[in-house]
Amino acid sequence: MDNQASVASVESGQGKPLDQVLQQIAEHKGCGTSSEGGKASCGSSTAPEDMDPAIWEKVKNHPCYSEEAHHHFARMHVAVAPACNIQCNYCNRKYDCANESRPGVVSEKLTPEQASRKVLAVASTIPQMTVLGIAGPGDPLANPEKTFKTFELVAETAPDIKLCVSTNGLALPEHVERLSQFNIDHVTITINMVDPEVGQHIYPWIFWKNKRWKGIDAARILHEHQMRGLEMLTERGILCKVNSVMIPGINDKHLVEVNKAVKSRGAFLHNIMPLISAPEHGTVFGLNGQRGPTAQELKALQDSCEGEMNMMRHCRQCRADAVGLLGEDRSSEFSTEKVMEMDIQYDAEGRKAYQEKVEEERQATVLAKQAEMAGLEAEFSDLKVLIAVATKGHGRINEHFGHAQEFQIYELSTQGSKFVGHRRVDLYCQGGYGEEDTLPTVIRAINDCVAVFVAKIGGCPKDSLKAAGIDPVDKYAHEFIEQSAVKYFKEYLAKVKSGEVVHEVRGDADIRQGAYIAA
Amino acid sequence: MAYKIISSQCTACSACEPECPNNAIREKDGTFIIKPEKCSECIGYFDEPQCVAVCPVDDTCVIDNSYPRYVAA
Ligand code: SF4
Ligand code: SF4
Ligand code: SF4
């Protein structure tokens, strides 16, 4: 493997060419996402030298793959496939499939015809919408006719939209062939175990070959299908991402094994999501008091897998029918009623032009960060701090503290800034005035950060944040996130050196449980 | 007897509909129903009633005692 040298942090264990290419893409998914011992891969808007340009094209604008791209491009989901062929203990099928979205939120069920109209309406209005996924509740491949019909209808009018499928994997082997005939850009498999002993505590039953299987048999069959499905996708060159739900005490340690197993079978990205569990969800885990992980536990697991493979940290377990830029929900503009009445003009040219502009914008953020990095490389320090950022997208600090529904978390070190995750919070400000009750919740959610970057912030929350040891920073309002983060870190280092600031290790933070149940 | 669906329990997930060997299940008013005259309790097709086996909510597809027992032809 003589191109190995140029991919410093890729482990050489696999030796398969596809594997390598995929690893490289993953390596290259964004600024500062360097793996252990790797160089920060800035400038990721241009393809790396030895990567197949076709594959790079496939992933660079994909909000699922590239944490940099997900600031700028958007995906949407439609719920057309309500049936499922397995039962997960973290799912209550009255609500959404936890594979793709948070439990506790019901999405609108659509027919393939309604769904494709909705997709076209959204794509015409929001040109940065580039990816369509079939979402839960349910498993798209347990509803193959509805899923494939939707894809067919969308592909007819809008062949530029990439299609993706998320599945539990049980029915995957029988559908890989049919999938590969569509313009399927990637498949996500939720794999929570590679050992049926572990699996039996996650899956009470599956429905397969006209029979309900339980216990260890169920977990074994599911496991075999997941692995075979993944291998079949890799053989056909279809990109495959793996999602895992981290369930403390059940599969948390085991997920390191899962990471190895899926990596060796060619998955190119592994996304570990926290279990979201509360009694009011009515799930088995919710009712039996199974807790989800804390932010620190989640990050520790993601870190321990990162040396092995690329981890995806920007998954928001977003609402299944969320529309618009990730995190910014515009679904009410596109209700079935409104969509059926709309006069839809699909403007392929306009979309293309817009996307090119966004690409330029993305380059600009990368260059700005690179410039700011100068001077930091010479610093020697093993200090690492986390900051929280309020943003509406475009890679800028452009959200008010009180309006933020979530914060993006970056880790700062002499290596630069590295995106490490999201934190959902309650809306602090509702209708223009801050509600005092929710402020402690917000603080708990970002309690492990030294600072919070915002476009604007009121006096009261500012004082409370300071009291909690979190520095409210509004001086970078509307500037690029990563550039500002690097600037801030340089100042922070200088202050620590001069003794003005005493660096302390911060505590853990909460992962919001069941946000938006009432929404 | 035939099977019936307790509509207050049904999530309308549609999983049972395509599994029925007799096409006895269909959607009606936002829930799913079994036409008792078509249901064969899966006798002659499968070892277990398919609607029961696939349904995500326990005790939703149940025996309808008000209907005469199915007799294999
Ligand atoms: S695969 Fe999805 S819909 Fe099916 S039980 Fe699991 S979480 Fe629920
Ligand atoms: S018992 Fe069998 S035949 Fe009767 S409704 Fe259920 S699936 Fe159909
Ligand atoms: S499988 Fe059960 S919940 Fe789903 S539609 Fe049929 S009866 Fe209703």
XYZ file of C-alpha atoms and ligand atoms in Angstrom:
616
model
C 0.000 0.000 0.000
C 2.277 2.790 -1.091
C -0.273 5.528 -0.681
C -0.486 4.628 2.962
C 2.046 7.251 3.897
C -0.175 10.077 2.818
C -2.955 8.935 5.105
C -1.082 9.292 8.295
C -3.727 8.227 10.739
C -5.362 5.379 8.862
C -4.606 2.033 10.360
C -3.190 -0.411 7.906
C -5.123 -3.436 9.129
C -7.546 -3.775 6.244
C -5.547 -3.370 3.089
C -8.634 -3.369 0.856
C -8.501 -0.588 -1.698
C -12.125 0.436 -1.219
C -11.658 0.455 2.465
C -8.765 2.793 2.079
C -10.543 5.150 -0.187
C -13.479 5.288 2.155
C -11.212 5.830 5.090
C -9.641 8.716 3.290
C -12.950 10.363 2.642
C -13.843 9.939 6.226
C -10.460 11.287 7.240
C -11.226 14.246 5.198
C -14.673 15.055 6.343
C -13.967 18.373 7.902
C -11.714 20.844 9.552
C -9.793 19.691 12.511
C -11.338 16.256 12.581
C -7.960 14.688 12.857
C -7.789 11.247 14.375
C -5.205 10.238 16.899
C -1.824 11.255 15.633
C -3.208 12.655 12.410
C -2.865 16.101 10.970
C -5.866 18.334 11.036
C -7.323 18.059 7.562
C -8.256 21.586 6.760
C -9.225 22.677 3.315
C -11.478 19.721 2.893
C -13.471 21.370 0.148
C -10.884 20.185 -2.299
C -10.479 16.485 -2.804
C -7.384 14.901 -1.368
C -4.750 13.952 -3.914
C -5.182 10.232 -4.057
C -8.904 9.983 -3.668
C -11.224 8.797 -6.396
C -12.923 12.060 -7.423
C -16.190 10.233 -8.051
C -16.377 9.147 -4.445
C -15.364 12.564 -3.214
C -18.190 14.075 -5.256
C -20.537 11.649 -3.589
C -19.777 12.739 -0.081
C -18.534 16.291 -0.017
C -21.946 17.959 0.043
C -23.539 15.339 2.181
C -24.669 16.704 5.503
C -24.448 13.263 7.049
C -20.837 12.717 6.157
C -19.215 16.027 6.412
C -19.599 18.025 9.543
C -18.353 20.964 7.564
C -20.962 20.438 4.856
C -23.748 20.068 7.337
C -23.482 23.734 8.158
C -24.328 24.493 4.574
C -26.360 21.673 3.064
C -29.517 20.085 4.294
C -31.342 16.832 4.208
C -34.949 15.994 4.710
C -36.871 12.950 5.745
C -40.266 11.691 4.790
C -42.181 9.098 6.765
C -43.666 6.686 4.225
C -42.712 3.378 5.820
C -44.493 2.864 9.132
C -44.168 -0.921 9.404
C -41.252 -2.546 11.153
C -40.000 -6.116 11.303
C -38.242 -6.027 14.665
C -38.800 -4.590 18.111
C -36.183 -2.476 19.869
C -36.396 -1.792 23.586
C -35.747 1.894 22.982
C -38.648 2.276 20.602
C -42.325 2.782 21.123
C -43.818 2.483 17.684
C -46.543 4.952 18.466
C -43.735 7.407 17.933
C -40.801 7.647 15.597
C -38.134 5.096 14.901
C -35.220 5.827 17.171
C -32.875 4.778 14.367
C -33.198 8.131 12.790
C -35.027 10.414 15.097
C -35.767 11.058 18.676
C -38.517 9.076 20.270
C -41.497 10.990 21.471
C -42.229 12.844 18.277
C -44.862 11.698 15.869
C -44.218 12.465 12.250
C -46.789 12.718 9.575
C -47.300 9.520 7.601
C -47.339 10.129 3.878
C -48.165 8.115 0.782
C -45.334 7.848 -1.763
C -47.191 10.354 -3.965
C -47.598 12.884 -1.169
C -44.021 12.361 -0.071
C -42.535 12.952 -3.495
C -44.552 16.144 -3.916
C -43.349 17.333 -0.554
C -39.755 16.604 -1.498
C -40.058 18.535 -4.749
C -41.761 21.442 -3.018
C -39.028 21.646 -0.415
C -36.247 21.241 -2.960
C -37.661 24.074 -5.066
C -37.864 26.384 -2.061
C -34.678 25.379 -0.247
C -31.954 24.836 -2.825
C -29.454 23.574 -0.271
C -31.663 20.513 0.317
C -29.575 17.813 -1.346
C -30.392 14.580 0.436
C -33.641 12.693 0.932
C -34.006 9.968 3.515
C -36.880 7.692 4.390
C -37.456 8.022 8.094
C -39.232 6.186 10.814
C -41.399 5.227 12.425
C -40.715 1.905 10.820
C -38.071 0.362 8.653
C -37.883 1.401 4.986
C -36.965 -2.116 3.912
C -39.873 -3.638 5.812
C -41.962 -1.460 3.484
C -40.063 -1.966 0.244
C -42.886 -1.032 -2.118
C -43.579 2.312 -0.460
C -39.906 3.143 -0.126
C -38.934 2.276 -3.688
C -42.036 3.943 -5.129
C -41.090 7.184 -3.363
C -37.542 6.994 -4.672
C -38.797 6.317 -8.204
C -41.113 9.318 -8.163
C -38.455 11.661 -6.808
C -35.761 10.440 -9.190
C -38.038 11.097 -12.185
C -38.244 14.828 -11.541
C -35.209 15.540 -9.412
C -32.364 13.214 -10.314
C -29.885 15.501 -8.534
C -31.307 14.635 -5.122
C -29.372 11.919 -3.376
C -31.338 9.142 -1.776
C -30.575 7.411 1.464
C -32.077 4.640 3.509
C -31.726 3.848 7.198
C -32.482 0.319 8.223
C -32.213 -2.112 11.099
C -30.641 -4.487 8.576
C -32.958 -7.479 8.923
C -34.358 -7.194 5.408
C -31.219 -5.654 3.924
C -29.658 -8.708 2.219
C -32.813 -9.393 0.178
C -33.029 -5.784 -1.011
C -29.427 -4.867 -1.745
C -29.788 -5.784 -5.398
C -32.882 -3.647 -5.887
C -31.330 -0.808 -3.924
C -28.266 -0.808 -6.113
C -30.449 -0.153 -9.153
C -31.518 3.154 -7.720
C -29.301 6.126 -7.303
C -28.822 5.255 -3.670
C -26.088 7.376 -2.293
C -25.677 5.708 1.045
C -27.279 3.276 3.444
C -27.320 3.603 7.223
C -27.579 0.444 9.313
C -28.300 0.657 13.012
C -26.033 -1.912 14.620
C -26.080 -2.038 18.406
C -24.272 -5.319 18.930
C -22.214 -8.028 17.270
C -22.901 -10.570 20.015
C -26.387 -12.082 20.377
C -25.794 -12.338 24.131
C -25.766 -8.566 24.205
C -28.437 -8.287 21.523
C -31.073 -10.195 23.463
C -31.185 -7.331 25.967
C -31.870 -4.819 23.215
C -34.223 -6.689 20.878
C -37.086 -8.679 22.430
C -38.191 -10.114 19.074
C -37.945 -10.042 15.289
C -40.370 -11.116 12.568
C -38.650 -13.189 9.926
C -39.768 -15.935 7.577
C -43.363 -15.768 8.774
C -42.399 -16.346 12.361
C -41.781 -14.329 15.481
C -38.326 -15.136 16.866
C -37.385 -14.234 20.409
C -34.385 -13.982 22.690
C -30.983 -15.037 21.544
C -32.245 -16.586 18.275
C -33.762 -13.269 17.275
C -30.551 -11.385 18.046
C -28.443 -13.952 16.199
C -30.526 -13.784 13.012
C -30.559 -10.001 13.119
C -26.809 -9.883 13.653
C -26.127 -12.240 10.723
C -28.322 -10.207 8.408
C -26.722 -6.940 9.460
C -23.220 -8.229 8.769
C -24.181 -9.840 5.463
C -26.038 -6.727 4.372
C -23.053 -4.537 5.180
C -20.699 -6.823 3.272
C -23.008 -6.897 0.246
C -23.176 -3.105 0.162
C -19.403 -2.788 0.383
C -18.983 -5.314 -2.454
C -21.212 -3.172 -4.649
C -19.456 0.052 -3.743
C -22.472 1.521 -1.966
C -21.371 3.735 0.894
C -22.485 2.527 4.256
C -22.712 4.325 7.559
C -23.351 2.578 10.858
C -25.401 4.056 13.697
C -25.198 2.665 17.208
C -27.268 3.587 20.214
C -25.157 3.750 23.365
C -27.000 2.035 26.216
C -25.002 2.259 29.462
C -24.587 -1.093 31.174
C -25.832 -3.010 28.128
C -23.682 -2.242 25.110
C -21.480 0.714 26.055
C -18.226 -1.231 26.312
C -19.311 -3.634 23.596
C -19.593 -0.819 21.039
C -15.816 -0.824 20.709
C -16.204 -4.383 19.312
C -19.010 -3.201 17.065
C -16.736 -0.460 15.799
C -14.071 -3.002 14.836
C -16.562 -5.365 13.208
C -18.173 -2.726 11.018
C -14.889 -1.129 10.087
C -13.487 -4.451 8.918
C -16.556 -4.905 6.720
C -16.088 -1.566 5.013
C -18.431 0.834 6.822
C -16.929 4.229 6.335
C -18.472 6.163 9.169
C -19.630 5.153 12.620
C -22.097 7.294 14.501
C -22.610 6.572 18.185
C -25.773 8.188 19.477
C -26.872 8.453 23.094
C -29.902 6.493 24.245
C -32.678 8.974 24.844
C -34.908 7.436 27.441
C -37.684 8.702 29.674
C -40.719 6.967 31.178
C -43.126 9.135 29.202
C -41.843 7.664 25.938
C -43.450 4.376 26.929
C -40.468 2.364 25.711
C -39.178 -0.692 27.562
C -36.017 1.179 28.488
C -37.958 4.279 29.435
C -40.246 2.298 31.719
C -37.578 0.149 33.366
C -35.455 3.151 34.224
C -32.586 2.419 31.830
C -30.620 5.662 31.694
C -28.896 7.266 28.759
C -25.207 8.221 28.822
C -23.904 11.576 30.031
C -22.130 13.867 27.594
C -18.776 12.860 29.019
C -19.479 9.130 28.759
C -20.568 9.562 25.164
C -17.514 11.562 24.234
C -15.177 9.114 25.979
C -16.632 6.236 23.953
C -16.467 8.221 20.711
C -12.863 9.110 21.499
C -11.933 5.497 22.218
C -13.352 4.488 18.839
C -11.818 7.357 16.931
C -8.359 5.842 16.740
C -9.994 2.894 15.030
C -12.168 4.718 12.598
C -13.902 7.929 11.838
C -16.612 8.839 14.206
C -19.508 10.986 13.309
C -20.243 13.481 16.015
C -22.735 15.797 14.481
C -25.786 13.557 14.508
C -28.636 15.387 16.157
C -31.110 12.563 16.096
C -33.058 15.170 14.264
C -36.768 15.239 13.957
C -37.767 12.861 11.210
C -39.591 15.373 9.069
C -37.305 18.274 9.817
C -36.985 20.464 6.800
C -34.473 23.058 5.880
C -31.020 23.429 7.204
C -30.330 20.939 9.904
C -31.581 22.169 13.211
C -33.807 24.765 11.647
C -37.221 23.264 11.364
C -39.388 24.615 8.599
C -41.772 21.710 8.332
C -44.869 23.734 9.097
C -44.416 25.526 5.772
C -44.726 22.190 4.029
C -47.761 20.477 5.481
C -49.370 17.921 3.189
C -52.278 20.265 2.587
C -50.081 23.176 1.546
C -47.859 20.969 -0.570
C -50.736 19.411 -2.488
C -51.934 22.900 -3.444
C -48.533 24.305 -4.334
C -47.573 24.979 -7.911
C -44.158 23.365 -8.003
C -41.569 24.458 -10.528
C -38.496 22.329 -10.187
C -35.574 24.590 -11.001
C -32.569 22.324 -11.462
C -30.374 25.137 -12.823
C -31.168 27.501 -9.985
C -30.400 24.802 -7.476
C -27.062 24.134 -9.058
C -26.087 27.795 -9.075
C -27.054 28.162 -5.453
C -25.077 25.122 -4.434
C -22.004 26.470 -6.180
C -22.311 29.682 -4.209
C -22.541 27.723 -0.981
C -19.432 25.847 -1.976
C -17.557 29.163 -2.233
C -18.874 30.212 1.155
C -17.598 26.966 2.579
C -14.142 27.523 1.101
C -14.059 30.952 2.716
C -14.618 29.548 6.208
C -11.849 27.035 5.672
C -9.373 29.645 4.475
C -10.209 31.972 7.343
C -9.504 29.254 9.852
C -6.258 28.300 8.167
C -5.048 31.869 8.317
C -5.922 32.084 11.992
C -4.029 28.888 12.752
C -0.761 30.692 12.050
C 1.010 31.300 15.322
C -0.845 28.522 17.097
C 1.274 25.739 15.634
C 4.301 27.080 17.484
C 2.533 26.807 20.836
C 3.263 23.852 23.056
C 0.457 23.061 25.409
C -1.688 20.065 26.103
C -4.565 22.243 27.251
C -7.917 21.264 25.800
C -11.120 23.171 26.377
C -14.678 22.922 25.083
C -16.754 25.826 23.867
C -20.438 26.016 22.942
C -21.589 27.944 19.871
C -25.014 29.341 18.996
C -25.439 29.153 15.234
C -28.105 29.015 12.575
C -25.710 27.606 9.994
C -23.396 28.982 7.308
C -20.466 28.311 9.630
C -21.026 31.542 11.520
C -21.852 32.614 15.067
C -25.220 34.020 14.131
C -27.748 32.960 16.759
C -28.874 34.752 19.915
C -28.259 32.924 23.151
C -31.933 33.050 24.008
C -33.062 31.690 20.656
C -30.707 28.745 20.448
C -32.423 25.358 20.481
C -29.077 23.671 20.468
C -25.411 24.498 20.823
C -22.555 23.134 18.766
C -19.629 22.000 20.845
C -16.029 22.452 19.683
C -12.909 21.182 21.344
C -9.996 23.617 21.195
C -6.361 22.674 21.464
C -3.105 23.635 19.803
C -4.291 21.359 16.957
C -7.023 23.890 16.263
C -10.751 23.502 16.667
C -12.558 20.239 16.356
C -16.280 19.745 16.219
C -17.320 17.236 18.866
C -21.091 17.348 19.110
C -24.388 19.056 19.722
C -26.357 19.844 22.813
C -30.051 20.382 22.681
C -31.502 22.892 25.092
C -34.881 24.307 25.811
C -35.541 27.562 24.161
C -34.301 30.016 26.742
C -36.169 32.898 25.277
C -39.788 32.453 24.347
C -41.492 35.393 22.757
C -38.784 37.872 23.478
C -38.289 37.506 27.203
C -36.046 35.038 28.903
C -37.696 32.453 31.092
C -35.642 32.101 34.210
C -36.543 28.455 34.765
C -34.879 27.147 31.651
C -31.564 28.914 32.198
C -30.259 26.303 34.666
C -31.153 23.615 32.110
C -29.127 25.400 29.472
C -26.209 25.776 31.825
C -26.331 22.098 32.717
C -26.305 21.193 29.047
C -23.114 23.157 28.375
C -21.596 22.851 31.826
C -18.422 21.251 30.453
C -17.620 24.312 28.303
C -15.436 27.260 29.267
C -17.247 29.665 26.995
C -20.353 30.091 24.920
C -20.153 32.028 21.636
C -23.293 33.928 20.717
C -24.424 36.678 18.379
C -26.165 38.434 21.248
C -26.997 37.841 24.890
C -28.962 39.636 27.611
C -27.487 40.945 30.866
C -29.140 38.449 33.206
C -28.120 35.239 31.488
C -24.661 36.746 31.051
C -24.255 37.075 34.815
C -25.613 33.604 35.502
C -23.253 32.078 32.969
C -20.303 33.892 34.498
C -21.355 32.699 37.943
C -21.346 29.155 36.569
C -17.851 29.675 35.215
C -18.871 29.855 31.559
C -17.572 32.870 29.675
C -20.314 34.482 27.539
C -18.602 35.704 24.367
C -20.439 38.017 21.981
C -17.480 39.833 20.467
C -17.340 37.393 17.531
C -20.959 37.979 16.532
C -21.595 36.979 12.892
C -17.998 35.899 12.316
C -16.833 32.437 11.267
C -17.069 29.884 14.057
C -13.790 28.080 13.616
C -11.704 31.162 12.962
C -13.120 32.807 16.085
C -12.620 29.655 18.095
C -8.944 29.549 17.211
C -8.622 33.264 18.033
C -10.293 32.706 21.372
C -8.053 29.780 22.186
C -4.934 31.801 21.496
C -6.146 34.453 23.929
C -7.077 31.790 26.448
C -3.613 30.275 26.299
C -2.041 33.698 26.766
C -4.233 34.391 29.782
C -3.373 31.049 31.353
C 0.320 31.796 30.823
C 0.075 35.241 32.385
C -1.881 33.828 35.293
C -4.959 35.915 34.536
C -7.014 32.736 34.118
C -6.604 29.531 36.057
C -7.404 26.562 33.860
C -9.670 24.064 35.572
C -11.116 20.839 34.312
C -14.863 21.347 33.961
C -17.532 18.880 35.044
C -19.877 16.746 33.021
C -22.961 17.931 31.150
C -26.480 16.655 30.650
C -27.861 15.227 27.448
C -31.355 16.604 27.177
C -33.894 13.858 27.569
C -36.988 13.983 25.462
C -36.850 17.552 24.304
C -39.836 18.641 22.254
C -42.236 16.000 23.395
C -44.964 18.554 23.465
C -43.966 20.242 20.229
C -63.339 -17.944 15.006
C -61.426 -15.327 13.264
C -58.975 -12.699 14.422
C -59.853 -9.082 15.029
C -57.852 -5.924 15.728
C -58.506 -3.901 18.869
C -58.579 -0.524 17.213
C -57.764 1.499 20.330
C -54.449 -0.393 20.500
C -53.584 -0.303 16.798
C -50.824 2.145 15.819
C -51.842 1.909 12.167
C -48.314 0.845 11.299
C -49.631 -1.329 8.439
C -47.172 -4.152 9.149
C -49.919 -6.780 9.320
C -51.596 -5.860 6.040
C -49.115 -7.364 3.548
C -48.407 -10.391 5.762
C -51.961 -11.739 5.690
C -52.158 -14.704 3.300
C -55.869 -14.066 2.723
C -55.839 -10.320 2.120
C -58.200 -10.036 5.050
C -56.675 -6.849 6.471
C -57.202 -3.316 5.271
C -57.099 0.252 6.492
C -60.294 1.911 7.583
C -60.661 5.321 9.218
C -57.077 5.620 10.370
C -56.879 2.137 11.855
C -56.630 -1.397 10.482
C -59.398 -3.976 10.449
C -59.725 -7.689 9.685
C -62.581 -8.946 7.565
C -63.650 -11.958 9.602
C -65.145 -13.823 6.668
C -61.746 -13.777 4.931
C -59.556 -14.656 7.933
C -58.509 -18.300 8.119
C -56.502 -17.808 11.328
C -53.589 -18.536 8.986
C -54.531 -22.221 9.160
C -53.164 -23.998 6.126
C -50.561 -21.291 5.559
C -48.402 -20.678 8.614
C -47.790 -22.036 12.085
C -48.731 -18.782 13.729
C -51.201 -16.058 12.810
C -49.125 -13.561 10.899
C -50.913 -10.464 12.125
C -50.224 -11.478 15.725
C -46.599 -12.314 15.021
C -45.753 -9.019 13.338
C -47.853 -6.596 15.388
C -45.725 -4.318 17.596
C -48.411 -3.945 20.244
C -49.202 -7.023 22.348
C -52.846 -8.127 22.570
C -53.918 -6.056 19.595
C -54.647 -8.850 17.099
C -56.819 -11.231 19.110
C -59.383 -13.988 18.606
C -62.835 -12.665 17.840
C -65.087 -14.883 19.924
C -68.204 -13.465 18.413
C -67.405 -15.055 15.077
C -67.828 -18.763 14.292
C -64.725 -20.878 14.258
C -62.870 -21.169 10.994
C -63.223 -24.587 9.397
C -60.564 -25.672 6.952
C -62.079 -26.381 3.553
S -36.059 -0.579 13.917
Fe -36.817 1.485 14.314
S -39.074 1.335 14.152
Fe -38.249 -0.728 14.326
S -38.411 -1.149 16.491
Fe -36.311 -0.449 16.118
S -36.356 1.748 16.486
Fe -38.492 1.065 16.287
S -54.866 -14.532 11.423
Fe -53.825 -14.781 9.448
S -55.525 -14.856 8.010
Fe -56.366 -13.968 9.859
S -56.130 -11.780 9.593
Fe -54.329 -12.483 10.711
S -52.852 -12.812 9.097
Fe -54.826 -12.738 8.072
S -49.565 -4.592 12.927
Fe -50.785 -4.145 14.743
S -50.479 -1.963 15.105
Fe -49.786 -2.375 13.030
S -51.572 -1.920 11.748
Fe -51.621 -4.105 12.214
S -52.882 -4.263 14.040
Fe -52.313 -2.137 13.844
